[in-house]
Amino acid sequence: MKLRSLLHRRHAEQLPLLPAVEPTDGSAARGSPPSRAARKFAQEELLERLLTPVELDMVREHRV
């Protein structure tokens, strides 16, 4: 029997958000669309929240 089936997986909407990391030079204005780096960072953070460390390593290893 797989023990993972007993664990309750939480959806991303239910997880608390981490504090935002804002640049100190003020280059990003509030209300402006997020940059490519910011979107990539947000996607990476989402993966870290939803996946186990082993799964996260597999995703990072097989990314194109």
Short mmCIF file of C-alpha atoms in Angstrom, two decimals:
data_model
loop_
_atom_site.label_atom_id
_atom_site.label_comp_id
_atom_site.label_asym_id
_atom_site.label_seq_id
_atom_site.Cartn_x
_atom_site.Cartn_y
_atom_site.Cartn_z
CA MET A 1 0.00 0.00 0.00
CA LYS A 2 1.29 3.42 -0.89
CA LEU A 3 1.35 5.76 2.07
CA ARG A 4 1.14 8.81 -0.19
CA SER A 5 -2.47 7.91 -0.94
CA LEU A 6 -3.26 8.62 2.73
CA LEU A 7 -1.79 12.12 2.63
CA HIS A 8 -4.07 15.03 1.92
CA ARG A 9 -2.76 17.13 -0.98
CA ARG A 10 -3.54 20.82 -0.63
CA HIS A 11 -4.39 22.88 -3.69
CA ALA A 12 -2.36 25.98 -4.51
CA GLU A 13 -5.28 28.31 -3.76
CA GLN A 14 -5.43 27.03 -0.18
CA LEU A 15 -1.74 27.57 0.64
CA PRO A 16 -0.61 30.75 2.37
CA LEU A 17 1.46 33.10 0.24
CA LEU A 18 5.08 33.83 1.04
CA PRO A 19 6.09 37.46 1.45
CA ALA A 20 6.87 39.10 -1.87
CA VAL A 21 10.48 39.87 -2.65
CA GLU A 22 10.57 43.40 -4.00
CA PRO A 23 13.63 44.85 -5.73
CA THR A 24 15.44 47.47 -3.68
CA ASP A 25 16.19 49.68 -6.70
CA GLY A 26 12.48 50.31 -7.35
CA SER A 27 12.71 49.18 -10.99
CA ALA A 28 9.32 47.44 -10.95
CA ALA A 29 6.41 49.82 -10.59
CA ARG A 30 3.31 48.70 -8.76
CA GLY A 31 0.45 47.77 -11.05
CA SER A 32 2.70 47.00 -14.01
CA PRO A 33 2.54 43.55 -15.58
CA PRO A 34 5.01 41.05 -14.08
CA SER A 35 8.27 40.54 -15.89
CA ARG A 36 9.35 37.21 -17.34
CA ALA A 37 11.67 36.65 -14.38
CA ALA A 38 8.85 37.36 -11.92
CA ARG A 39 6.54 34.90 -13.68
CA LYS A 40 9.27 32.24 -13.72
CA PHE A 41 9.91 32.84 -10.02
CA ALA A 42 6.19 32.53 -9.24
CA GLN A 43 5.95 29.29 -11.23
CA GLU A 44 9.00 27.88 -9.44
CA GLU A 45 7.53 28.84 -6.06
CA LEU A 46 4.26 27.12 -6.96
CA LEU A 47 6.12 23.93 -7.87
CA GLU A 48 8.02 24.03 -4.57
CA ARG A 49 4.76 24.27 -2.66
CA LEU A 50 2.95 21.48 -4.49
CA LEU A 51 5.68 18.89 -5.07
CA THR A 52 7.79 16.80 -2.75
CA PRO A 53 11.57 17.40 -2.91
CA VAL A 54 12.05 14.24 -4.98
CA GLU A 55 9.31 15.24 -7.44
CA LEU A 56 10.73 18.75 -7.66
CA ASP A 57 14.18 17.37 -8.50
CA MET A 58 12.64 15.21 -11.23
CA VAL A 59 10.82 18.20 -12.76
CA ARG A 60 13.96 20.35 -12.69
CA GLU A 61 16.05 17.55 -14.19
CA HIS A 62 13.67 16.93 -17.10
CA ARG A 63 12.84 20.54 -17.97
CA VAL A 64 13.56 21.55 -21.53
#
